[in-house]
mmCIF file of C-alpha atoms in Angstrom:
data_model
loop_
_atom_site.group_PDB
_atom_site.id
_atom_site.type_symbol
_atom_site.label_atom_id
_atom_site.label_comp_id
_atom_site.label_asym_id
_atom_site.label_seq_id
_atom_site.Cartn_x
_atom_site.Cartn_y
_atom_site.Cartn_z
ATOM 1 C CA MET A 104 37.323 -33.184 -10.930
ATOM 2 C CA THR A 105 34.165 -31.142 -11.302
ATOM 3 C CA VAL A 106 33.670 -29.176 -14.449
ATOM 4 C CA THR A 107 31.238 -26.320 -14.433
ATOM 5 C CA THR A 108 29.711 -24.831 -17.480
ATOM 6 C CA PRO A 109 29.230 -21.097 -17.348
ATOM 7 C CA HIS A 110 25.613 -20.091 -17.648
ATOM 8 C CA PRO A 111 24.780 -17.189 -19.876
ATOM 9 C CA ARG A 112 23.961 -14.062 -17.931
ATOM 10 C CA THR A 113 20.393 -13.008 -18.027
ATOM 11 C CA THR A 114 19.864 -9.312 -18.003
ATOM 12 C CA ILE A 115 16.594 -7.636 -17.353
ATOM 13 C CA PRO A 116 16.052 -4.948 -19.926
ATOM 14 C CA THR A 117 15.504 -1.448 -18.682
ATOM 15 C CA PRO A 118 11.949 -0.368 -19.400
ATOM 16 C CA PRO A 119 11.686 2.167 -22.167
ATOM 17 C CA PRO A 120 11.580 5.780 -20.955
ATOM 18 C CA LEU A 121 7.895 6.082 -21.797
ATOM 19 C CA ALA A 122 6.987 3.220 -19.433
ATOM 20 C CA ARG A 123 9.098 4.712 -16.658
ATOM 21 C CA ASP A 124 7.558 8.148 -17.212
ATOM 22 C CA THR A 125 4.074 6.650 -17.214
ATOM 23 C CA ASP A 126 4.737 4.870 -13.919
ATOM 24 C CA THR A 127 6.148 8.042 -12.396
ATOM 25 C CA ALA A 128 3.002 9.851 -13.523
ATOM 26 C CA ARG A 129 0.812 7.141 -11.979
ATOM 27 C CA TRP A 130 2.710 7.409 -8.661
ATOM 28 C CA ALA A 131 2.264 11.185 -8.761
ATOM 29 C CA GLU A 132 -1.439 10.694 -9.501
ATOM 30 C CA LEU A 133 -1.806 8.310 -6.549
ATOM 31 C CA THR A 134 -0.019 10.598 -4.101
ATOM 32 C CA GLU A 135 -1.943 13.608 -5.406
ATOM 33 C CA ALA A 136 -5.189 11.739 -4.740
ATOM 34 C CA VAL A 137 -3.974 11.037 -1.191
ATOM 35 C CA ARG A 138 -2.994 14.704 -0.803
ATOM 36 C CA GLU A 139 -6.500 15.778 -1.794
ATOM 37 C CA GLU A 140 -8.261 13.117 0.293
ATOM 38 C CA GLY A 141 -6.197 13.831 3.398
ATOM 39 C CA GLN A 142 -6.001 17.595 2.766
ATOM 40 C CA TYR A 143 -2.226 17.541 3.130
ATOM 41 C CA PRO A 144 -0.504 20.835 2.314
ATOM 42 C CA THR A 145 2.103 19.269 0.012
ATOM 43 C CA ARG A 146 2.430 16.224 -2.188
ATOM 44 C CA ALA A 147 5.697 15.415 -0.384
ATOM 45 C CA GLU A 148 3.788 14.999 2.882
ATOM 46 C CA ALA A 149 1.137 12.896 1.140
ATOM 47 C CA GLU A 150 3.881 10.760 -0.391
ATOM 48 C CA ARG A 151 5.518 10.216 3.005
ATOM 49 C CA VAL A 152 2.207 9.173 4.575
ATOM 50 C CA THR A 153 1.390 6.959 1.597
ATOM 51 C CA ARG A 154 4.700 5.118 1.917
ATOM 52 C CA VAL A 155 4.239 4.554 5.659
ATOM 53 C CA VAL A 156 0.681 3.260 5.330
ATOM 54 C CA LEU A 157 1.462 1.035 2.325
ATOM 55 C CA SER A 158 4.472 -0.321 4.170
ATOM 56 C CA ALA A 159 2.317 -1.182 7.179
ATOM 57 C CA LEU A 160 -0.367 -2.728 4.966
ATOM 58 C CA GLY A 161 2.166 -4.761 2.988
ATOM 59 C CA GLY A 162 2.803 -7.087 5.882
ATOM 60 C CA HIS A 163 -0.878 -7.828 6.377
ATOM 61 C CA VAL A 164 -1.956 -8.600 2.829
ATOM 62 C CA THR A 165 -0.744 -11.919 1.472
ATOM 63 C CA GLY A 166 -1.241 -14.386 -1.329
ATOM 64 C CA ASP A 167 -3.212 -13.629 -4.462
ATOM 65 C CA GLU A 168 -4.647 -10.454 -2.961
ATOM 66 C CA ARG A 169 -1.165 -9.050 -2.399
ATOM 67 C CA VAL A 170 -0.211 -9.812 -5.997
ATOM 68 C CA ALA A 171 -3.444 -8.339 -7.357
ATOM 69 C CA LEU A 172 -3.041 -5.206 -5.245
ATOM 70 C CA ALA A 173 0.531 -4.726 -6.421
ATOM 71 C CA GLN A 174 -0.615 -5.083 -10.031
ATOM 72 C CA ALA A 175 -3.373 -2.495 -9.541
ATOM 73 C CA LEU A 176 -1.014 0.149 -8.185
ATOM 74 C CA PRO A 177 1.875 2.160 -9.636
ATOM 75 C CA ARG A 178 5.191 0.295 -9.582
ATOM 76 C CA GLU A 179 6.564 2.397 -6.701
ATOM 77 C CA ALA A 180 3.541 1.592 -4.516
ATOM 78 C CA ALA A 181 3.794 -2.078 -5.484
ATOM 79 C CA ARG A 182 7.450 -2.109 -4.395
ATOM 80 C CA VAL A 183 6.568 -0.667 -0.994
ATOM 81 C CA ILE A 184 3.896 -3.317 -0.437
ATOM 82 C CA ALA A 185 5.882 -6.244 -1.837
ATOM 83 C CA SER A 186 9.030 -5.430 0.134
ATOM 84 C CA GLN A 187 7.325 -6.174 3.441
ATOM 85 C CA ILE A 188 7.689 -9.486 5.234
ATOM 86 C CA PRO A 189 4.270 -11.002 5.960
ATOM 87 C CA ALA A 190 3.161 -10.450 9.542
ATOM 88 C CA THR A 191 2.974 -13.494 11.775
ATOM 89 C CA HIS A 192 0.204 -11.951 13.868
ATOM 90 C CA PRO A 193 -2.616 -10.040 12.173
ATOM 91 C CA LEU A 194 -3.317 -6.680 13.763
ATOM 92 C CA THR A 195 -6.788 -5.470 14.551
ATOM 93 C CA ALA A 196 -7.732 -2.249 12.804
ATOM 94 C CA ARG A 197 -7.023 -0.328 16.002
ATOM 95 C CA GLU A 198 -3.620 -1.967 16.447
ATOM 96 C CA PHE A 199 -2.854 -1.269 12.780
ATOM 97 C CA VAL A 200 -3.583 2.445 13.247
ATOM 98 C CA GLU A 201 -1.489 2.494 16.424
ATOM 99 C CA SER A 202 1.404 0.826 14.583
ATOM 100 C CA VAL A 203 1.225 3.520 11.909
ATOM 101 C CA ALA A 204 1.214 6.190 14.628
ATOM 102 C CA THR A 205 4.560 4.884 15.886
ATOM 103 C CA ARG A 206 6.039 5.239 12.380
ATOM 104 C CA ILE A 207 5.060 8.880 11.841
ATOM 105 C CA GLU A 208 6.891 11.435 13.937
ATOM 106 C CA GLY A 209 4.532 13.498 16.088
ATOM 107 C CA SER A 210 1.554 11.325 15.225
ATOM 108 C CA THR A 211 -1.267 10.483 17.598
ATOM 109 C CA PRO A 212 -3.808 7.676 17.196
ATOM 110 C CA ALA A 213 -6.300 10.265 15.881
ATOM 111 C CA THR A 214 -3.942 11.721 13.276
ATOM 112 C CA ALA A 215 -2.741 8.236 12.329
ATOM 113 C CA ARG A 216 -6.349 7.151 11.777
ATOM 114 C CA TRP A 217 -6.770 10.142 9.461
ATOM 115 C CA ASP A 218 -3.577 9.220 7.609
ATOM 116 C CA VAL A 219 -4.527 5.553 7.291
ATOM 117 C CA SER A 220 -8.055 6.352 6.132
ATOM 118 C CA SER A 221 -6.797 8.915 3.626
ATOM 119 C CA VAL A 222 -4.447 6.402 2.013
ATOM 120 C CA LEU A 223 -6.653 3.314 2.222
ATOM 121 C CA SER A 224 -9.751 5.037 0.839
ATOM 122 C CA VAL A 225 -7.714 6.145 -2.194
ATOM 123 C CA LEU A 226 -6.260 2.650 -2.401
ATOM 124 C CA ALA A 227 -9.801 1.223 -2.482
ATOM 125 C CA ASP A 228 -10.608 3.454 -5.446
ATOM 126 C CA TRP A 229 -7.469 2.339 -7.282
ATOM 127 C CA ALA A 230 -7.965 -1.342 -6.489
ATOM 128 C CA GLY A 231 -11.667 -1.395 -7.314
ATOM 129 C CA ALA A 232 -14.575 -2.843 -5.374
ATOM 130 C CA PRO A 233 -13.973 -6.573 -6.048
ATOM 131 C CA LEU A 234 -10.330 -6.506 -4.930
ATOM 132 C CA THR A 235 -11.103 -4.254 -1.957
ATOM 133 C CA THR A 236 -13.742 -6.764 -0.850
ATOM 134 C CA ARG A 237 -11.186 -9.580 -1.140
ATOM 135 C CA LEU A 238 -8.666 -7.546 0.884
ATOM 136 C CA LEU A 239 -11.237 -6.878 3.598
ATOM 137 C CA THR A 240 -12.095 -10.574 3.724
ATOM 138 C CA GLN A 241 -8.431 -11.323 4.411
ATOM 139 C CA LEU A 242 -8.024 -8.657 7.112
ATOM 140 C CA PRO A 243 -9.506 -8.794 10.620
ATOM 141 C CA THR A 244 -12.873 -7.096 11.109
ATOM 142 C CA GLY A 245 -12.782 -3.347 11.560
ATOM 143 C CA TYR A 246 -10.694 -2.452 8.500
ATOM 144 C CA ALA A 247 -13.681 -1.579 6.294
ATOM 145 C CA LEU A 248 -14.059 1.868 7.841
ATOM 146 C CA LEU A 249 -10.386 2.558 7.165
ATOM 147 C CA PHE A 250 -11.023 1.759 3.487
ATOM 148 C CA GLY A 251 -13.959 4.163 3.418
ATOM 149 C CA ARG A 252 -16.617 1.474 3.554
ATOM 150 C CA ALA A 253 -19.396 0.809 6.009
ATOM 151 C CA ASP A 254 -18.508 -1.984 8.399
ATOM 152 C CA LEU A 255 -21.785 -3.837 8.549
ATOM 153 C CA ALA A 256 -21.952 -6.836 10.824
ATOM 154 C CA ALA A 257 -24.628 -9.464 10.406
ATOM 155 C CA THR A 258 -27.012 -9.657 13.341
ATOM 156 C CA THR A 259 -28.772 -12.804 14.434
#
């Protein structure tokens, strides 16, 4: 006969309202920065684009960089990134933009590039230069321009 001992239930405390309000304010600040960068008419549109781009990026950033990026962003943005299953095949920057275009109704590769660049350049500001450099090291070449950086290749 097997006897099991009940384990005490562990509950995760709900964050105090101030922390939740602060995170909501940080998410609003992030999406407002995307709205301004991308010149979107509403924050709702900027939020939609931000979610799509972060979702696409979430599968391509892994390991310590993924954790560090999630920690640098508002909780809502971190959830979007962390909820993605890591990609088995890294996409080139062009393929990444094309994949985003398929996720946004009525999007073309040109408008998707605008959307991706608007979000990723704001993301680079939020993450800071050292983490952005680490992210770019992990991604295939060509992503630097999407993050608002020059894509300089060494010549020999």
